[in-house]
Amino acid sequence: MEHAGLHLLRSDDRAAEVDAFTDRVGERVGLRGVLGDLDRRARAVTVPAPAASWGFRWDREDTWSKRWWPQGVSSCADAAEDDLIDGRPVLVTSAYSKTIGGVNMGARLTFVDVGDRAAIRYRHVLLVEPVLRGDGSVGVRPVKVHAGGIVWHGDYVHVAGTKRGFTSFRLDDIVRVPTGDASRMRVRDASPRTVDMFGHRYVLPVRFTYDSHTRGVPRMRYSFASIDRSVSPHELVAGEYGRDGQTTRLARYRFDPESSLLRTSVAGECRPSLLSDGGVMGMQGAAVVDGTWFVTNSRGRFRLGSVWTGAPGDLREIRHRLPVGPEDIAYWPQRDELWSVTEYPGARWVFGMPRERLLRHGA
């Protein structure tokens, strides 16, 4: 498929904004600061879907929240060859905020230690965009993206933002802030200084954006994302959720192995190594393992979801294998498992699926 007119354009590094924001609001602690302060507990459960081997359920507040809707999933196995962080396996999921009471809190990441099934702990980290004002003060606003897919590569997490492209965050930039007012976001320099981040203790500021650009073709919607580590260099896999005649394209972009950022030209342009219109309607996620694609498909809030396997243009459906409301999908090579997350209140699970189980049913 012709893709000369479709590309991502990377912004300048926002290190200055991140540094100024950190100086004013708190202390840079990085991912290890979060992992040492996990404040919520999930519960291992039997997930109601034939493909799932095991999974977990959030605490009651997160399971039933009408504001925060889980979307993306990745793991430390995506980040590096070793699938452990300080000796423990870590998942990361994303969620976006609905607008409730006139307030939209943007998007957040959730880091989960899944090393002990009897004591699964996690913590939310709010995504924020610092703004340097002309008078030298620092403002902040929520990152309002759907966060339908995430890729953890090296020290970066890349968050899908539909028509906006991707927003990239460096995990070393995680900042610990005062808990503050849970109903608002603000940085007030007047004495006493006030920092409110919708009640979050940890925030992660934007480092780069990859803005979506097109010429002569429909704008790409980056609805979900994963990483293919079976190729060299590694590639980001992305695609479009589409209904009612919308495009359902699948794309791949190469990573720069040194920086864990997407490979760009001197002008900052990143062009896909693959762009295919061979997707299926209602795609929610796609992962590639040794050349085989695994695509999740939701059938609404009352019917079990499906997995499609094969290659773009030749995908075959395995029906009713996933829970209700499946979203993004990621591969954990050391476990030979595919992981996904569901979104509907009261029916929210994060779960692993043995790859062999899907291949057997897809044969």
Coordinates of C-alpha atoms in Angstrom, one line a residue:
M1 CA 0.0 0.0 0.0
E2 CA 1.4 3.4 -0.9
H3 CA 2.5 5.4 2.1
A4 CA 4.8 8.1 0.8
G5 CA 2.4 10.7 2.1
L6 CA 2.0 9.4 5.6
H7 CA 4.5 10.0 8.4
L8 CA 5.1 11.0 12.0
L9 CA 7.0 14.2 12.9
R10 CA 9.0 14.1 16.1
S11 CA 9.0 17.3 18.3
D12 CA 12.1 18.8 19.9
D13 CA 13.1 17.3 23.2
R14 CA 11.1 19.0 26.0
A15 CA 13.9 18.6 28.6
A16 CA 13.8 22.3 29.6
E17 CA 10.1 22.1 30.3
V18 CA 10.5 18.9 32.3
D19 CA 13.4 20.2 34.3
A20 CA 11.6 23.5 35.2
F21 CA 8.4 21.6 36.1
T22 CA 10.3 19.2 38.3
D23 CA 12.2 22.0 40.1
R24 CA 8.9 23.7 41.0
V25 CA 6.6 20.8 41.9
G26 CA 8.6 17.9 43.5
E27 CA 11.4 15.4 43.2
R28 CA 12.4 13.3 40.3
V29 CA 12.4 9.6 41.5
G30 CA 12.0 7.6 38.3
L31 CA 10.3 4.2 37.9
R32 CA 12.0 2.7 40.9
G33 CA 10.5 5.4 43.1
V34 CA 7.0 4.2 42.0
L35 CA 7.8 0.5 42.4
G36 CA 9.0 1.1 45.9
D37 CA 5.7 2.8 46.8
L38 CA 2.9 0.6 45.3
D39 CA -0.3 1.6 47.2
R40 CA -3.1 -0.6 45.7
R41 CA -3.7 -4.3 45.6
A42 CA -5.2 -6.3 42.8
R43 CA -6.6 -9.8 43.1
A44 CA -5.7 -12.9 41.0
V45 CA -8.8 -14.4 39.5
T46 CA -10.1 -16.9 37.0
V47 CA -10.8 -14.7 33.9
P48 CA -14.1 -15.7 32.2
A49 CA -12.7 -16.5 28.7
P50 CA -11.4 -19.7 27.1
A51 CA -8.0 -18.2 26.0
A52 CA -7.0 -16.8 29.4
S53 CA -4.7 -18.9 31.6
W54 CA -4.8 -16.4 34.5
G55 CA -5.2 -12.8 35.3
F56 CA -6.1 -10.3 37.9
R57 CA -8.8 -7.8 38.8
W58 CA -8.2 -4.2 40.0
D59 CA -9.4 -3.0 43.4
R60 CA -13.0 -2.1 43.8
E61 CA -12.6 1.6 43.0
D62 CA -10.7 0.9 39.8
T63 CA -12.9 -2.0 38.8
W64 CA -16.0 0.1 38.9
S65 CA -14.7 3.6 38.0
K66 CA -16.8 5.5 35.5
R67 CA -14.0 8.0 35.0
W68 CA -11.0 5.8 34.2
W69 CA -11.2 3.3 31.3
P70 CA -8.3 0.9 30.8
Q71 CA -6.9 0.6 27.3
G72 CA -3.3 -0.2 26.7
V73 CA -0.8 -2.9 28.0
S74 CA 2.9 -3.5 27.8
S75 CA 5.5 -5.0 30.1
C76 CA 9.2 -4.9 31.1
A77 CA 9.6 -7.8 28.6
D78 CA 9.0 -5.2 25.9
A79 CA 11.4 -2.8 27.5
A80 CA 14.6 -5.0 27.5
E81 CA 15.9 -8.5 26.9
D82 CA 15.6 -9.3 30.7
D83 CA 11.9 -9.4 31.7
L84 CA 12.5 -8.3 35.2
I85 CA 12.9 -4.9 36.9
D86 CA 15.0 -5.3 40.1
G87 CA 14.1 -9.0 40.1
R88 CA 10.4 -8.6 39.6
P89 CA 8.1 -8.8 36.6
V90 CA 6.2 -5.6 35.9
L91 CA 3.2 -4.8 33.7
V92 CA 2.1 -1.4 32.7
T93 CA -1.4 -0.4 31.5
S94 CA -2.9 2.8 30.4
A95 CA -6.3 4.4 30.9
Y96 CA -8.0 7.5 29.7
S97 CA -10.4 9.8 31.6
K98 CA -14.0 10.4 30.7
T99 CA -15.3 13.9 31.3
I100 CA -17.3 13.9 34.6
G101 CA -18.6 17.0 36.3
G102 CA -16.9 19.1 33.6
V103 CA -13.5 17.7 34.5
N104 CA -11.3 15.6 32.2
M105 CA -8.1 14.3 33.9
G106 CA -6.4 13.2 30.8
A107 CA -4.6 9.8 30.8
R108 CA -2.5 7.8 33.2
L109 CA -0.2 4.8 33.4
T110 CA -0.5 2.0 36.0
F111 CA 2.6 0.0 37.0
V112 CA 1.8 -3.5 38.4
D113 CA 4.2 -5.9 40.2
V114 CA 2.9 -9.4 39.2
G115 CA 5.6 -11.4 40.9
D116 CA 3.5 -12.7 43.7
R117 CA 0.0 -13.7 42.6
A118 CA -1.1 -13.7 46.2
A119 CA -0.1 -10.0 46.6
I120 CA -0.4 -8.2 43.3
R121 CA 0.3 -4.5 43.9
Y122 CA 0.1 -1.4 41.7
R123 CA 0.2 2.3 41.5
H124 CA -1.2 5.0 39.1
V125 CA 1.0 7.6 37.5
L126 CA -0.7 10.7 35.9
L127 CA 0.6 11.9 32.5
V128 CA 1.1 15.6 32.4
E129 CA 2.3 18.3 29.9
P130 CA 4.3 21.1 31.5
V131 CA 4.1 24.6 29.9
L132 CA 6.8 27.3 30.3
R133 CA 5.1 30.7 30.4
G134 CA 6.8 33.9 29.2
D135 CA 7.2 35.2 32.7
G136 CA 9.2 32.1 33.7
S137 CA 6.5 30.4 35.6
V138 CA 5.4 26.9 34.9
G139 CA 1.9 25.7 34.1
V140 CA 0.7 22.2 33.6
R141 CA -2.2 20.5 31.8
P142 CA -3.5 16.9 31.5
V143 CA -2.5 14.8 28.5
K144 CA -5.9 14.3 26.9
V145 CA -5.3 11.2 24.7
H146 CA -7.3 8.0 24.3
A147 CA -4.1 6.0 25.3
G148 CA -5.5 3.0 23.3
G149 CA -2.1 1.4 23.1
I150 CA 1.3 1.7 24.8
V151 CA 4.8 0.5 24.1
W152 CA 7.5 0.3 26.8
H153 CA 11.0 0.3 25.1
G154 CA 14.1 1.1 27.0
D155 CA 13.5 4.0 29.3
Y156 CA 10.5 5.3 27.2
V157 CA 6.8 4.6 27.2
H158 CA 5.1 5.6 23.9
V159 CA 1.4 6.3 24.2
A160 CA -1.0 6.1 21.2
G161 CA -3.1 9.2 20.7
T162 CA -5.4 8.3 17.8
K163 CA -5.2 11.2 15.2
R164 CA -2.5 13.0 17.3
G165 CA 0.1 10.3 16.7
F166 CA 2.2 9.3 19.8
T167 CA 3.3 11.0 23.0
S168 CA 6.5 9.7 24.5
F169 CA 7.5 9.7 28.2
R170 CA 10.9 9.0 29.8
L171 CA 10.5 6.9 32.9
D172 CA 13.5 8.5 34.6
D173 CA 11.4 11.7 34.6
I174 CA 8.7 10.4 37.0
V175 CA 8.2 13.1 39.7
R176 CA 6.9 12.6 43.2
V177 CA 4.6 15.5 44.2
P178 CA 2.3 16.3 47.2
T179 CA -0.9 14.4 46.9
G180 CA -3.0 17.7 46.8
D181 CA -6.6 18.3 45.8
A182 CA -8.1 15.3 44.0
S183 CA -10.5 17.5 42.1
R184 CA -8.1 19.8 40.2
M185 CA -4.7 20.2 38.5
R186 CA -2.6 23.3 39.1
V187 CA 0.8 24.7 40.1
R188 CA 0.5 27.8 42.1
D189 CA 3.8 29.6 42.8
A190 CA 2.4 32.1 45.4
S191 CA 3.3 31.4 49.0
P192 CA 2.6 28.8 50.1
R193 CA 3.3 27.0 46.9
T194 CA 0.3 24.7 45.9
V195 CA 0.6 21.6 43.7
D196 CA -2.5 19.7 42.8
M197 CA -2.4 16.7 40.4
F198 CA -5.9 15.3 40.7
G199 CA -4.8 13.5 43.9
H200 CA -1.9 11.6 42.3
R201 CA 1.3 11.2 44.2
Y202 CA 3.4 10.5 41.0
V203 CA 3.3 12.3 37.6
L204 CA 5.1 11.8 34.4
P205 CA 5.8 14.8 32.1
V206 CA 5.8 14.6 28.2
R207 CA 9.3 14.4 26.7
F208 CA 8.5 14.1 23.0
T209 CA 5.5 14.0 20.6
Y210 CA 5.2 12.3 17.3
D211 CA 2.6 14.2 15.4
S212 CA 0.6 12.5 12.7
H213 CA 0.9 14.0 9.2
T214 CA -0.5 12.9 5.8
R215 CA -0.6 14.1 2.2
G216 CA -2.9 12.6 -0.3
V217 CA -4.1 9.8 2.0
P218 CA -6.5 9.7 5.0
R219 CA -5.0 10.7 8.3
M220 CA -3.8 7.6 10.2
R221 CA -5.6 6.9 13.5
Y222 CA -3.1 5.3 16.0
S223 CA -5.7 3.4 18.0
F224 CA -3.3 0.8 19.5
A225 CA 0.3 -0.2 19.6
S226 CA 2.7 -3.0 20.5
I227 CA 6.4 -3.9 19.8
D228 CA 7.8 -6.7 17.7
R229 CA 11.1 -7.7 19.2
S230 CA 11.6 -10.6 16.9
V231 CA 13.0 -8.3 14.2
S232 CA 16.1 -6.1 14.2
P233 CA 15.8 -3.3 14.8
H234 CA 12.7 -3.7 16.9
E235 CA 9.5 -2.2 15.4
L236 CA 6.5 -0.5 16.8
V237 CA 3.3 -2.1 15.5
A238 CA 0.2 0.2 15.3
G239 CA -3.2 0.2 13.8
E240 CA -6.7 1.7 13.5
Y241 CA -10.0 0.9 15.2
G242 CA -12.6 1.3 12.4
R243 CA -16.3 0.9 12.0
D244 CA -18.9 1.9 9.3
G245 CA -16.5 2.2 6.3
Q246 CA -13.6 3.7 8.2
T247 CA -10.0 2.6 7.2
T248 CA -8.5 -0.3 9.2
R249 CA -4.9 0.0 8.4
L250 CA -1.9 -1.6 10.1
A251 CA 1.5 0.0 10.2
R252 CA 5.1 -0.7 11.5
Y253 CA 7.8 1.9 12.4
R254 CA 11.4 1.1 13.2
F255 CA 13.0 1.9 16.6
D256 CA 16.4 3.4 17.0
P257 CA 18.1 0.8 19.2
E258 CA 20.4 3.3 20.8
S259 CA 17.8 5.8 22.0
S260 CA 14.6 3.7 22.2
L261 CA 12.9 6.5 20.2
L262 CA 11.4 5.9 16.7
R263 CA 14.0 6.2 13.9
T264 CA 13.7 9.5 12.1
S265 CA 15.3 11.4 9.2
V266 CA 17.4 14.5 9.8
A267 CA 14.2 16.5 9.4
G268 CA 12.6 14.5 12.3
E269 CA 10.2 12.5 10.0
C270 CA 9.4 8.9 10.7
R271 CA 8.0 6.9 7.9
P272 CA 6.4 3.4 8.2
S273 CA 8.3 0.4 7.1
L274 CA 4.9 -1.2 6.4
L275 CA 1.5 0.2 5.8
S276 CA -1.3 -2.2 5.0
D277 CA -5.0 -1.9 4.6
G278 CA -5.4 -5.6 5.5
G279 CA -6.9 -5.1 8.9
V280 CA -10.4 -6.0 10.1
M281 CA -13.2 -4.0 11.5
G282 CA -13.3 -3.3 15.2
M283 CA -9.6 -4.0 15.9
Q284 CA -8.6 -3.1 19.4
G285 CA -4.9 -4.3 19.4
A286 CA -2.3 -6.1 17.4
A287 CA 0.9 -7.9 18.3
V288 CA 3.3 -9.7 16.0
V289 CA 5.3 -12.9 17.1
D290 CA 7.7 -14.4 14.6
G291 CA 5.7 -13.0 11.7
T292 CA 2.3 -14.1 12.9
W293 CA -0.2 -11.3 13.8
F294 CA -2.6 -11.6 16.8
V295 CA -5.4 -9.0 16.6
T296 CA -8.0 -8.4 19.3
N297 CA -11.6 -7.6 18.4
S298 CA -14.4 -6.5 20.7
R299 CA -18.0 -7.3 20.3
G300 CA -19.5 -4.8 22.7
R301 CA -20.2 -5.1 26.4
F302 CA -22.2 -8.3 26.4
R303 CA -20.5 -10.7 24.1
L304 CA -17.1 -12.4 24.3
G305 CA -14.3 -10.9 22.1
S306 CA -12.3 -12.5 19.3
V307 CA -8.7 -13.0 18.3
W308 CA -7.7 -12.8 14.6
T309 CA -4.4 -14.6 13.6
G310 CA -2.4 -14.6 10.4
A311 CA -1.1 -11.7 8.3
P312 CA -2.6 -8.5 7.1
G313 CA -5.0 -9.3 4.4
D314 CA -5.2 -12.9 5.5
L315 CA -6.4 -12.8 9.1
R316 CA -8.6 -15.6 10.4
E317 CA -11.0 -15.1 13.3
I318 CA -11.0 -17.3 16.5
R319 CA -14.4 -16.4 17.9
H320 CA -15.5 -16.0 21.5
R321 CA -12.0 -16.7 23.1
L322 CA -11.5 -13.3 24.9
P323 CA -13.5 -11.7 27.7
V324 CA -16.0 -9.0 27.1
G325 CA -14.4 -5.7 26.0
P326 CA -10.8 -6.7 25.1
E327 CA -8.4 -3.8 24.2
D328 CA -4.7 -3.7 23.5
I329 CA -2.5 -6.8 23.3
A330 CA 1.2 -7.4 24.0
Y331 CA 3.6 -10.4 23.8
W332 CA 5.7 -11.6 26.8
P333 CA 8.3 -13.8 25.1
Q334 CA 9.9 -15.4 28.2
R335 CA 6.4 -16.7 29.1
D336 CA 5.2 -17.2 25.6
E337 CA 2.1 -15.4 26.6
L338 CA 0.0 -12.7 25.0
W339 CA -1.5 -10.2 27.5
S340 CA -4.5 -8.0 27.2
V341 CA -6.8 -5.8 29.2
T342 CA -10.6 -5.2 29.3
E343 CA -12.4 -1.9 29.7
Y344 CA -16.0 -2.1 30.9
P345 CA -16.9 -1.2 34.6
G346 CA -17.4 -4.3 36.7
A347 CA -15.7 -6.5 34.0
R348 CA -12.1 -5.3 34.0
W349 CA -9.4 -7.8 33.9
V350 CA -5.7 -7.9 32.9
F351 CA -4.9 -11.4 31.7
G352 CA -2.4 -13.7 30.0
M353 CA -3.0 -16.1 27.2
P354 CA -0.6 -19.0 26.2
R355 CA 0.3 -18.4 22.6
E356 CA 0.1 -22.1 21.8
R357 CA -3.6 -22.1 22.9
L358 CA -4.4 -19.4 20.3
L359 CA -2.4 -21.1 17.5
R360 CA -4.0 -24.4 18.2
H361 CA -7.5 -23.0 17.8
G362 CA -6.5 -20.8 14.8
A363 CA -5.0 -23.7 12.8

